[in-house]
N, CA, C and O atoms as a GROMACS GRO file, in nm:
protein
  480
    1UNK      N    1   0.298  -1.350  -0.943
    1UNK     CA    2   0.194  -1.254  -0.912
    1UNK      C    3   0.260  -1.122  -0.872
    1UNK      O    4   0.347  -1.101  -0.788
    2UNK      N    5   0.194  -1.039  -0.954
    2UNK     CA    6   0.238  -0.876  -0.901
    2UNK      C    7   0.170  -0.761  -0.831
    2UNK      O    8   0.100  -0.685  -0.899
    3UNK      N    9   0.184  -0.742  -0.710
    3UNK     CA   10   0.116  -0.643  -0.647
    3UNK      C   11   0.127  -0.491  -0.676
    3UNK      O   12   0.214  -0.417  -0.629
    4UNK      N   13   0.014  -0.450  -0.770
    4UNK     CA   14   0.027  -0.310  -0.792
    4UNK      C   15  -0.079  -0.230  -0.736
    4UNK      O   16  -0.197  -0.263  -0.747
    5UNK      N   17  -0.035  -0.107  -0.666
    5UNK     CA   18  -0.139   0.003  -0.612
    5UNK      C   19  -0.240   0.073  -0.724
    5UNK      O   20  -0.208   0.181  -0.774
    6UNK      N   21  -0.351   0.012  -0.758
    6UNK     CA   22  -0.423   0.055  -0.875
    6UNK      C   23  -0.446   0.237  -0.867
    6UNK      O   24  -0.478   0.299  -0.968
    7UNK      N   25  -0.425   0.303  -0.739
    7UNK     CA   26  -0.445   0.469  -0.744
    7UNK      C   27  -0.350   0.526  -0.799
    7UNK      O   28  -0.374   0.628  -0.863
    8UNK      N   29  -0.240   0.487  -0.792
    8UNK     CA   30  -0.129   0.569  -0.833
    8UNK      C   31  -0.072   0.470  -0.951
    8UNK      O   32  -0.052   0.525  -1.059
    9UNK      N   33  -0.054   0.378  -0.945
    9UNK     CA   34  -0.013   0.282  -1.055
    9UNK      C   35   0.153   0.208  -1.064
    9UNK      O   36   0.218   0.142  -1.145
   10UNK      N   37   0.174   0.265  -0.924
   10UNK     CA   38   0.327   0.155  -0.845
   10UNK      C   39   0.318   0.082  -0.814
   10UNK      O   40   0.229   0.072  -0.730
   11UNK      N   41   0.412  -0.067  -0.854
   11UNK     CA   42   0.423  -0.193  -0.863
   11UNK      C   43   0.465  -0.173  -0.711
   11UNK      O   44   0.550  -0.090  -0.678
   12UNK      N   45   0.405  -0.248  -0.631
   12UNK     CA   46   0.445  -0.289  -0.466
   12UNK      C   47   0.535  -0.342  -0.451
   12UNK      O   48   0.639  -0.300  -0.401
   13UNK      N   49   0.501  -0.493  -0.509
   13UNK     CA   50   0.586  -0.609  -0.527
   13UNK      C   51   0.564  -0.674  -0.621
   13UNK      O   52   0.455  -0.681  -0.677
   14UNK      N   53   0.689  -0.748  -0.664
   14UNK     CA   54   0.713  -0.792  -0.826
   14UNK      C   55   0.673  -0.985  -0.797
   14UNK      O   56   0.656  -1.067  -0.887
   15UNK      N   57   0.669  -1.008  -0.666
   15UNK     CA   58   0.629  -1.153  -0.611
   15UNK      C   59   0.567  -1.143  -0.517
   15UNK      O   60   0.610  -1.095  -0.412
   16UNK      N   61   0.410  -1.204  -0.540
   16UNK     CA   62   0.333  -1.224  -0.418
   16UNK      C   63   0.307  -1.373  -0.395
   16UNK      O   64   0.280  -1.460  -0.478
   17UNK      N   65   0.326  -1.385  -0.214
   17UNK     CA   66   0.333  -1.515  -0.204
   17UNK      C   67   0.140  -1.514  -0.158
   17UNK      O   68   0.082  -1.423  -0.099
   18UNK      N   69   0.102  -1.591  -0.189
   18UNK     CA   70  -0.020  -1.622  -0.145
   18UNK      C   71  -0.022  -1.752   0.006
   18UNK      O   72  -0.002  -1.872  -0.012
   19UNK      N   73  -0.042  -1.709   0.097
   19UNK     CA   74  -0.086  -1.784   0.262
   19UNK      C   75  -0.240  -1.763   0.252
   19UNK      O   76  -0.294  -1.654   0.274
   20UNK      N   77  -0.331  -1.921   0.204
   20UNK     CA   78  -0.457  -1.896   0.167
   20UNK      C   79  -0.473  -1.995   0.268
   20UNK      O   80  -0.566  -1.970   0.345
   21UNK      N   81  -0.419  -2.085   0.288
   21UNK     CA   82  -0.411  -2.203   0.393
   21UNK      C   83  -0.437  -2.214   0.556
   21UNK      O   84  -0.430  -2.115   0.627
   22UNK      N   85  -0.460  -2.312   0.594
   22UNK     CA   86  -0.439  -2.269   0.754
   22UNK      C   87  -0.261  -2.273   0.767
   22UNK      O   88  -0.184  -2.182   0.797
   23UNK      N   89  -0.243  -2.372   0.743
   23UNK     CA   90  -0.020  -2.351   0.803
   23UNK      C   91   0.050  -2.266   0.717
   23UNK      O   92   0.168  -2.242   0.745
   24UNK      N   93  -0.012  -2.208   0.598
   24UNK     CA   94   0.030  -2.123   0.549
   24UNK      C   95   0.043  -1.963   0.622
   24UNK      O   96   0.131  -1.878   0.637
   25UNK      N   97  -0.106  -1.980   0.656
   25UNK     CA   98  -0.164  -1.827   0.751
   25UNK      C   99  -0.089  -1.807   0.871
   25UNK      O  100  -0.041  -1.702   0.913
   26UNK      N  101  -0.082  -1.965   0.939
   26UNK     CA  102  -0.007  -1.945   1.114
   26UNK      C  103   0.132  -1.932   1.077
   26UNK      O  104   0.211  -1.867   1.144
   27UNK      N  105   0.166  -2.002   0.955
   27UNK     CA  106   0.341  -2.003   0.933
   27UNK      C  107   0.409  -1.837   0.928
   27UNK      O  108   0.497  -1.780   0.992
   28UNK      N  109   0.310  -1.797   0.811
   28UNK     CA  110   0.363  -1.658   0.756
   28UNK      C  111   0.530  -1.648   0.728
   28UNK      O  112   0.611  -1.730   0.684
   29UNK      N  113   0.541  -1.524   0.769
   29UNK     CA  114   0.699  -1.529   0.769
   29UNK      C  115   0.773  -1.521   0.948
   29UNK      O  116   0.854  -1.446   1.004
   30UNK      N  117   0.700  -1.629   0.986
   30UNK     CA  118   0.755  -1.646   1.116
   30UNK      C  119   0.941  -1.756   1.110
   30UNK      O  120   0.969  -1.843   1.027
   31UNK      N  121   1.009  -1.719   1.197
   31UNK     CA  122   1.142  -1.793   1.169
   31UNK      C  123   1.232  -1.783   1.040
   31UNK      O  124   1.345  -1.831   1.030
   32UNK      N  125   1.146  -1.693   0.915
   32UNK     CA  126   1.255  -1.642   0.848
   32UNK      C  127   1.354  -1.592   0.882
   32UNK      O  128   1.365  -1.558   1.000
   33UNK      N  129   1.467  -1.568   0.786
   33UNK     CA  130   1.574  -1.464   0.836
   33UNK      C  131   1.598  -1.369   0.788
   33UNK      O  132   1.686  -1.294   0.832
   34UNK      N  133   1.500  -1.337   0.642
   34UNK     CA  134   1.470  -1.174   0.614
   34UNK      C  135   1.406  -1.152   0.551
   34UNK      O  136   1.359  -1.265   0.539
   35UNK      N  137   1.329  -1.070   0.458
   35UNK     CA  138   1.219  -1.046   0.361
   35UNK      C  139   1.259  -0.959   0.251
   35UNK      O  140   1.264  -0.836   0.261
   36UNK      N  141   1.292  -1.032   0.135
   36UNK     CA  142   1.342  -0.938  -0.017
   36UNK      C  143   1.290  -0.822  -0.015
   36UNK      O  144   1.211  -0.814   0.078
   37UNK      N  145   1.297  -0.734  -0.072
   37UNK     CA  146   1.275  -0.654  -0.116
   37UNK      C  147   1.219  -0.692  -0.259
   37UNK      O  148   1.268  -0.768  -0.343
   38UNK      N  149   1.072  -0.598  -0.264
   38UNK     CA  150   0.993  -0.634  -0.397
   38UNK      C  151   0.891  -0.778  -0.361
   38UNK      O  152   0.824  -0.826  -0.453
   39UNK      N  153   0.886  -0.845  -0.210
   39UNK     CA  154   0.817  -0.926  -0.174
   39UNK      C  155   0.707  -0.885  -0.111
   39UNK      O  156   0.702  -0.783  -0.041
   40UNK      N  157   0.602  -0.968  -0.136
   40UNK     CA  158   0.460  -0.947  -0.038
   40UNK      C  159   0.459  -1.097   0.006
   40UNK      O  160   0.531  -1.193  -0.021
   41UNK      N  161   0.310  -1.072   0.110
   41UNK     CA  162   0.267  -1.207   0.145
   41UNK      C  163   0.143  -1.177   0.165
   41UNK      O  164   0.103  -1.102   0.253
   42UNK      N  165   0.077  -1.234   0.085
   42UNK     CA  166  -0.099  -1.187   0.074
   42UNK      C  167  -0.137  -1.314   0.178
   42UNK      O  168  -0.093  -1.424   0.147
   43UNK      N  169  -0.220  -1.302   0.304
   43UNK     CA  170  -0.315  -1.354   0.410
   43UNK      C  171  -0.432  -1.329   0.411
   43UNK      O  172  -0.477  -1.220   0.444
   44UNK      N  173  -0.522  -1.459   0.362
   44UNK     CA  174  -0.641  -1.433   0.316
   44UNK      C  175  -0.736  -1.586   0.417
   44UNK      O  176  -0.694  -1.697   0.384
   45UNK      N  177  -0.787  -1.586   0.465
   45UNK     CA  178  -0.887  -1.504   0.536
   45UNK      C  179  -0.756  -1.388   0.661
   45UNK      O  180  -0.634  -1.408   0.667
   46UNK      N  181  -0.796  -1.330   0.703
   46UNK     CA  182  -0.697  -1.267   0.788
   46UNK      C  183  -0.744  -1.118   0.848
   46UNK      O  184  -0.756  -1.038   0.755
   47UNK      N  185  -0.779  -1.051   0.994
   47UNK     CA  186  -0.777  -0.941   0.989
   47UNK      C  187  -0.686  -0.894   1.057
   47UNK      O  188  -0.695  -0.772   1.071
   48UNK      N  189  -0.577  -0.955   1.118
   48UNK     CA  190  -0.496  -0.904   1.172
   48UNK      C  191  -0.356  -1.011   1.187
   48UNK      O  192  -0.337  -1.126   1.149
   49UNK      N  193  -0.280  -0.919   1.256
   49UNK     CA  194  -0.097  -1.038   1.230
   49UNK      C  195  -0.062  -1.003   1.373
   49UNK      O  196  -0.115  -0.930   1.457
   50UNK      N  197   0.068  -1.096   1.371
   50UNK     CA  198   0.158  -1.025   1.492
   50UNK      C  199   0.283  -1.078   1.406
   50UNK      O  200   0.290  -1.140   1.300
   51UNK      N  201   0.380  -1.028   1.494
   51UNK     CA  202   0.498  -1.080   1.460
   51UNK      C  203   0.602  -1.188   1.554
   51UNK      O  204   0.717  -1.215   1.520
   52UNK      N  205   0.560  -1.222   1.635
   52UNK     CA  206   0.634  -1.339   1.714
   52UNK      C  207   0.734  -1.391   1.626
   52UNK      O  208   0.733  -1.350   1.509
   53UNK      N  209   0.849  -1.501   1.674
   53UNK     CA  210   0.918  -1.525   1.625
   53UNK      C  211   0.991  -1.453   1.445
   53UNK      O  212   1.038  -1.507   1.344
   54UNK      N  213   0.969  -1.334   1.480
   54UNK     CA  214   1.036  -1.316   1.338
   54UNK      C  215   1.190  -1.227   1.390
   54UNK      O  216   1.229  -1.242   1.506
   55UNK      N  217   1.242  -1.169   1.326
   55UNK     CA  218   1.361  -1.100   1.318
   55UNK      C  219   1.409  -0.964   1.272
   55UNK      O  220   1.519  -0.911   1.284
   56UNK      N  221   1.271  -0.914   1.203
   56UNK     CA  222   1.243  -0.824   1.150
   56UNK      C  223   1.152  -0.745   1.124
   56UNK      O  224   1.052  -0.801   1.078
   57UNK      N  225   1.141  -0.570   1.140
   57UNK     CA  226   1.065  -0.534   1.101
   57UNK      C  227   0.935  -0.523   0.959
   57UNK      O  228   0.977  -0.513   0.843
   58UNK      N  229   0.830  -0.526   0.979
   58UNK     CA  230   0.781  -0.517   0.819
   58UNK      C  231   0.616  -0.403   0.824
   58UNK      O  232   0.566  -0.357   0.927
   59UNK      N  233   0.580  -0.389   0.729
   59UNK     CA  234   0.500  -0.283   0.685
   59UNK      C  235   0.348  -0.379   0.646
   59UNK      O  236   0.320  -0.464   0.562
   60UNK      N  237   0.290  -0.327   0.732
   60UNK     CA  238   0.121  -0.396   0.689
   60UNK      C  239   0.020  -0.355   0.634
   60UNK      O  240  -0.019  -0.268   0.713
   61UNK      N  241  -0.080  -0.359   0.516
   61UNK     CA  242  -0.136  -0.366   0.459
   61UNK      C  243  -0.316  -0.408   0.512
   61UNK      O  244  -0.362  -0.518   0.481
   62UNK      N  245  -0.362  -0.350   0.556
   62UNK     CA  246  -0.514  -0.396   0.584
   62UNK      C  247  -0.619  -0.355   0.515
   62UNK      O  248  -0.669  -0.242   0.514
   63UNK      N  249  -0.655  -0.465   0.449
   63UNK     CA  250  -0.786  -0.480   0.285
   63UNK      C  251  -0.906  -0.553   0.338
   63UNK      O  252  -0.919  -0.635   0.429
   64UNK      N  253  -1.004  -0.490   0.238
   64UNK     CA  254  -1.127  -0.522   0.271
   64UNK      C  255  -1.189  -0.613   0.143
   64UNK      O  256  -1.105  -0.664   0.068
   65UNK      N  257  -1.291  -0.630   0.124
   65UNK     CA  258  -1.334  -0.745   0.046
   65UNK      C  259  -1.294  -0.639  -0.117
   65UNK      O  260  -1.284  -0.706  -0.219
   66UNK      N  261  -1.288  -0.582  -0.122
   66UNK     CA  262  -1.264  -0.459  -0.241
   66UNK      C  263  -1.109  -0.516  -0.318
   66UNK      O  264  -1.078  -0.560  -0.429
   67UNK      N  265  -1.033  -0.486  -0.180
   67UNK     CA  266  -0.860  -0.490  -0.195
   67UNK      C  267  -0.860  -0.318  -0.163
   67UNK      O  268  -0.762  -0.252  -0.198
   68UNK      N  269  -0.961  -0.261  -0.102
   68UNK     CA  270  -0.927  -0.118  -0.080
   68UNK      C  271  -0.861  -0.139   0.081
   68UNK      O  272  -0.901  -0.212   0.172
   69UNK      N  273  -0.720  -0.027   0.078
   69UNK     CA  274  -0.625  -0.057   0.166
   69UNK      C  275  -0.760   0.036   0.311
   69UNK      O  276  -0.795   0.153   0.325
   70UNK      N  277  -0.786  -0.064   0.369
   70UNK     CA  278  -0.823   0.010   0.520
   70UNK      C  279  -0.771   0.114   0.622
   70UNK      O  280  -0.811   0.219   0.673
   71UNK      N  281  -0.625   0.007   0.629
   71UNK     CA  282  -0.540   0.084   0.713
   71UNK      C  283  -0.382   0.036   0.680
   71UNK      O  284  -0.362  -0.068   0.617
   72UNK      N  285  -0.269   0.124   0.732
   72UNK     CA  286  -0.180   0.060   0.687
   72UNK      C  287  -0.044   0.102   0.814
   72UNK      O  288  -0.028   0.213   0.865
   73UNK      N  289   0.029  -0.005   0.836
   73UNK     CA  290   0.075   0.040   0.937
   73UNK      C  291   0.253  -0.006   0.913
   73UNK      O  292   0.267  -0.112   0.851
   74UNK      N  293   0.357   0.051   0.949
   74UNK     CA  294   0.475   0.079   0.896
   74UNK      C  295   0.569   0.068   1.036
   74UNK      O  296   0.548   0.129   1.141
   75UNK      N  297   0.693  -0.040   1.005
   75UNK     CA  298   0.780  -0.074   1.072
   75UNK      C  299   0.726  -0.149   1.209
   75UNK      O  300   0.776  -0.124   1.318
   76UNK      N  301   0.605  -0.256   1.192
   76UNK     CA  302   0.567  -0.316   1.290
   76UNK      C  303   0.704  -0.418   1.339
   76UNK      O  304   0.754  -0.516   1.282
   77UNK      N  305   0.734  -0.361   1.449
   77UNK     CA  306   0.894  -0.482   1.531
   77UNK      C  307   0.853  -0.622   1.584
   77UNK      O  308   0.741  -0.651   1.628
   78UNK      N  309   0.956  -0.699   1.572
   78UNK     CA  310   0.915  -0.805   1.603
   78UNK      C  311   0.884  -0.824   1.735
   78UNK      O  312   0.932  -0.744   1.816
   79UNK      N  313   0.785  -0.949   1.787
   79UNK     CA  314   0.714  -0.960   1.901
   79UNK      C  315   0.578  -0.883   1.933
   79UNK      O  316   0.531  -0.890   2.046
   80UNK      N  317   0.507  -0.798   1.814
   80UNK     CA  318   0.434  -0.690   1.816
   80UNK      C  319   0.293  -0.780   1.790
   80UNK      O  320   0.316  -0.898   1.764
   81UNK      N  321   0.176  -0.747   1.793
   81UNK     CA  322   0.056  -0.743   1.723
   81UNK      C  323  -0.012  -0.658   1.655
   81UNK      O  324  -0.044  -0.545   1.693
   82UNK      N  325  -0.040  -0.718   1.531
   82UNK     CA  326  -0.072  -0.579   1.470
   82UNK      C  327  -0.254  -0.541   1.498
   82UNK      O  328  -0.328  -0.631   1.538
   83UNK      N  329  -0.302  -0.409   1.474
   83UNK     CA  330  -0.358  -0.352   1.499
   83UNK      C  331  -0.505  -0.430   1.453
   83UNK      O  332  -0.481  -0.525   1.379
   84UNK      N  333  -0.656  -0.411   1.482
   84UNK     CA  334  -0.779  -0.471   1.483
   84UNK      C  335  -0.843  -0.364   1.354
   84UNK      O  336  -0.871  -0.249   1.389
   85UNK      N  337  -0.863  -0.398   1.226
   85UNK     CA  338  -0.954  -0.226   1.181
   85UNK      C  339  -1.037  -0.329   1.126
   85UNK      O  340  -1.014  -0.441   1.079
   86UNK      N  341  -1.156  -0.249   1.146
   86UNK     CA  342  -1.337  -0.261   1.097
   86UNK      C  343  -1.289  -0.280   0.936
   86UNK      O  344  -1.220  -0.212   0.861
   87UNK      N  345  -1.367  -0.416   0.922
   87UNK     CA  346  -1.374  -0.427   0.797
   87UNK      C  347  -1.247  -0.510   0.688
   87UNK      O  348  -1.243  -0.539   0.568
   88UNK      N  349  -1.161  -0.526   0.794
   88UNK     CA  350  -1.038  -0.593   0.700
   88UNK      C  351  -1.112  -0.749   0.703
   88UNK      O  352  -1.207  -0.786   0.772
   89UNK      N  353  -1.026  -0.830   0.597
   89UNK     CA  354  -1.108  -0.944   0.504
   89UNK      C  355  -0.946  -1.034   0.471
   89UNK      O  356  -0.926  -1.155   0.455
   90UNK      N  357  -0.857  -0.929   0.470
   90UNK     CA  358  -0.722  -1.001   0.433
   90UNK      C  359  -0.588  -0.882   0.428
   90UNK      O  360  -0.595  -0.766   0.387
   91UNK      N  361  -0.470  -0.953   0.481
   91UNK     CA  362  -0.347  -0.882   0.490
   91UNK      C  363  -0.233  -0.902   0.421
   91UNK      O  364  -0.191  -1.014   0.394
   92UNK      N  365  -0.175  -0.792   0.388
   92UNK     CA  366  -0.097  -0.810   0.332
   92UNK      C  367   0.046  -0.716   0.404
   92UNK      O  368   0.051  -0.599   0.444
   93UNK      N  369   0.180  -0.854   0.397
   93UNK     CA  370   0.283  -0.765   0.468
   93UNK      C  371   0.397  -0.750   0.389
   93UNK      O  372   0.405  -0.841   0.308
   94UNK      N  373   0.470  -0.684   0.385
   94UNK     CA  374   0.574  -0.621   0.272
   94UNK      C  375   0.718  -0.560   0.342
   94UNK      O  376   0.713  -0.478   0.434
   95UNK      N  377   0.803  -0.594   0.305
   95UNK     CA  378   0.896  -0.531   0.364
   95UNK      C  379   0.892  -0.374   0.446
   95UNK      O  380   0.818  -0.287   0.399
   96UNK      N  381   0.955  -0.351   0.543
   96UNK     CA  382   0.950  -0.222   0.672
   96UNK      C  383   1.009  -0.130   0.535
   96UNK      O  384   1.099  -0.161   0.458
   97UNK      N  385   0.917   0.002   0.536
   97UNK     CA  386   0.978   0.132   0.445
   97UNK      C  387   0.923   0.101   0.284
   97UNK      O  388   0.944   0.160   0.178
   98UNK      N  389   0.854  -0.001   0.314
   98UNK     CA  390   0.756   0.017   0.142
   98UNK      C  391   0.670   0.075   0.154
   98UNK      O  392   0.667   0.152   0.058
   99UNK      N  393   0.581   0.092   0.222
   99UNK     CA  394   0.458   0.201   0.233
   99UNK      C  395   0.479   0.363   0.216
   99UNK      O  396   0.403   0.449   0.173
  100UNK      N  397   0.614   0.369   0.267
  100UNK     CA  398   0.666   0.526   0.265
  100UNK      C  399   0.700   0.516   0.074
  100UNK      O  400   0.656   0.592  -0.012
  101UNK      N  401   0.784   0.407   0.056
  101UNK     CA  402   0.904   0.478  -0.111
  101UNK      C  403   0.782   0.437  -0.165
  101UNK      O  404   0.774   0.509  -0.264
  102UNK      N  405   0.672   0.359  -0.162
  102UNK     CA  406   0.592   0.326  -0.278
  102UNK      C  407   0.378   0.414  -0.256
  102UNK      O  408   0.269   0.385  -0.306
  103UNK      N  409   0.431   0.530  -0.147
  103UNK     CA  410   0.344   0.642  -0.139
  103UNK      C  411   0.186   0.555  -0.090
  103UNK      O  412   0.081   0.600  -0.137
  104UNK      N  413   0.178   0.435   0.002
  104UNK     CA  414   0.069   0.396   0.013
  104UNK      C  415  -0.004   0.472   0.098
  104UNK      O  416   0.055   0.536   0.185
  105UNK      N  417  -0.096   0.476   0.089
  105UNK     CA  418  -0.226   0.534   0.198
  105UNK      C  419  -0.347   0.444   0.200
  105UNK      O  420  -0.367   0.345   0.130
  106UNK      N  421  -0.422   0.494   0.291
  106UNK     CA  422  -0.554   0.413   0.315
  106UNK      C  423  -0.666   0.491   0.227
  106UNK      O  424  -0.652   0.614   0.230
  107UNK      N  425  -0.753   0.454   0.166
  107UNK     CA  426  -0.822   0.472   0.044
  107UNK      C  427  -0.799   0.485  -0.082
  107UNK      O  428  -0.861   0.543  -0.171
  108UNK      N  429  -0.638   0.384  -0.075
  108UNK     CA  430  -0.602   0.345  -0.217
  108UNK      C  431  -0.654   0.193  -0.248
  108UNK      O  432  -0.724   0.144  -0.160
  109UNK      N  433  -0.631   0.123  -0.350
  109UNK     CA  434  -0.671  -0.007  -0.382
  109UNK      C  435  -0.598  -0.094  -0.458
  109UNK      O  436  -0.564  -0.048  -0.567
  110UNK      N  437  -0.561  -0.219  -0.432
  110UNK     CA  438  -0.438  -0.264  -0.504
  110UNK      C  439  -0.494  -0.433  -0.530
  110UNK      O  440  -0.563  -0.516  -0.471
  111UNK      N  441  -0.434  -0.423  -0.624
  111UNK     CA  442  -0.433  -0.553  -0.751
  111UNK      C  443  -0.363  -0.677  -0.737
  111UNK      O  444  -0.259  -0.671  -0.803
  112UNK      N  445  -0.374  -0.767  -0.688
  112UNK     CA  446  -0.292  -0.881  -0.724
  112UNK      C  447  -0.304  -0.929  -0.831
  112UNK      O  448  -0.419  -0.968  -0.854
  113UNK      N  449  -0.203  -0.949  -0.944
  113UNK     CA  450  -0.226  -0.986  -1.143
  113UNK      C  451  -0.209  -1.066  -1.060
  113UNK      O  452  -0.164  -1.063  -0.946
  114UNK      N  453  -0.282  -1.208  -1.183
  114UNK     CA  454  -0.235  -1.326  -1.210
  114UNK      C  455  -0.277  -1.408  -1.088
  114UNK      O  456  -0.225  -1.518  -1.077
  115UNK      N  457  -0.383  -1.360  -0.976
  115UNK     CA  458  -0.438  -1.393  -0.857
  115UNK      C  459  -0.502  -1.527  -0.929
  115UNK      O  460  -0.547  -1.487  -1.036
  116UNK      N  461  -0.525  -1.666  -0.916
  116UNK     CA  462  -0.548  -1.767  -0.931
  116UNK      C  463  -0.634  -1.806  -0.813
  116UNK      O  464  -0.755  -1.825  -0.825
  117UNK      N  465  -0.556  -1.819  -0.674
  117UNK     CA  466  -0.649  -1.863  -0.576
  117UNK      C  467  -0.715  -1.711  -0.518
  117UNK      O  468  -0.645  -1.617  -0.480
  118UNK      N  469  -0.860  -1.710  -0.522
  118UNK     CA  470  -0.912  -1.619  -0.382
  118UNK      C  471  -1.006  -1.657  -0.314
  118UNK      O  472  -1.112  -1.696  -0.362
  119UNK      N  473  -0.973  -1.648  -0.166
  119UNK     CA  474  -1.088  -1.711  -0.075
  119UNK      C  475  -1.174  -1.612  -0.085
  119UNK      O  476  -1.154  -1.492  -0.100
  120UNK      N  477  -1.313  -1.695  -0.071
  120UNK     CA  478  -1.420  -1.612  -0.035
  120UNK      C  479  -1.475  -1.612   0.074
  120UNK      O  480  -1.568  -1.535   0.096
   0.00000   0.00000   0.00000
């Protein structure tokens, strides 16, 4: 699965992991020991994250039933919670400094190809 920003038309990430699950959702990328580059992790039901046990910074993604980006928030550190916005439905987190090189903003809208599972 490939995450592309349908406004501008830049590939996010070239692998999206889908956390549609409950131990998928609580697991996330907690206790990893780093996050590729060109990776997402789509969290669906989901309106918000933290980062406990991780090791690393990463860049968040907050979508609404659309996939229009709500809000988006950059270099969340570990031990953090991320932020509450009206209207998110599902998250998506991506390596720290993708939101800047891949020009995201909030009232863009992005695509997961090849999406198979979506909760409703």
């Amino acid at each position: 699965m490939e995450l592309i920003n349908q406004s501008n038309g830049i590939v996010i990430a070239e692998k999206v992991i889908p956390a549609y699950s409950f131990f998928k959702r609580l697991k996330g990328l907690m206790f990893t020991s780093s996050f590729p580059e060109g990776y997402a992790v789509h969290i669906q039901p989901c309106r918000s994250i933290h980062t406990y046990f991780m090791k690393y910074e990463i860049d968040v993604l907050y979508l609404n039933d659309e996939y229009e980006i709500i809000a988006a928030e950059s270099y969340v550190r570990p031990g953090e919670f991320g932020k509450l916005h009206k209207g998110t439905t599902s998250v998506i987190e991506i390596p720290a400094g993708t939101i800047h090189k891949t020009k995201i903003e909030p009232g863009q809208t992005v695509q997961i190809k090849n999406l198979k599972e979506r909760v409703s």
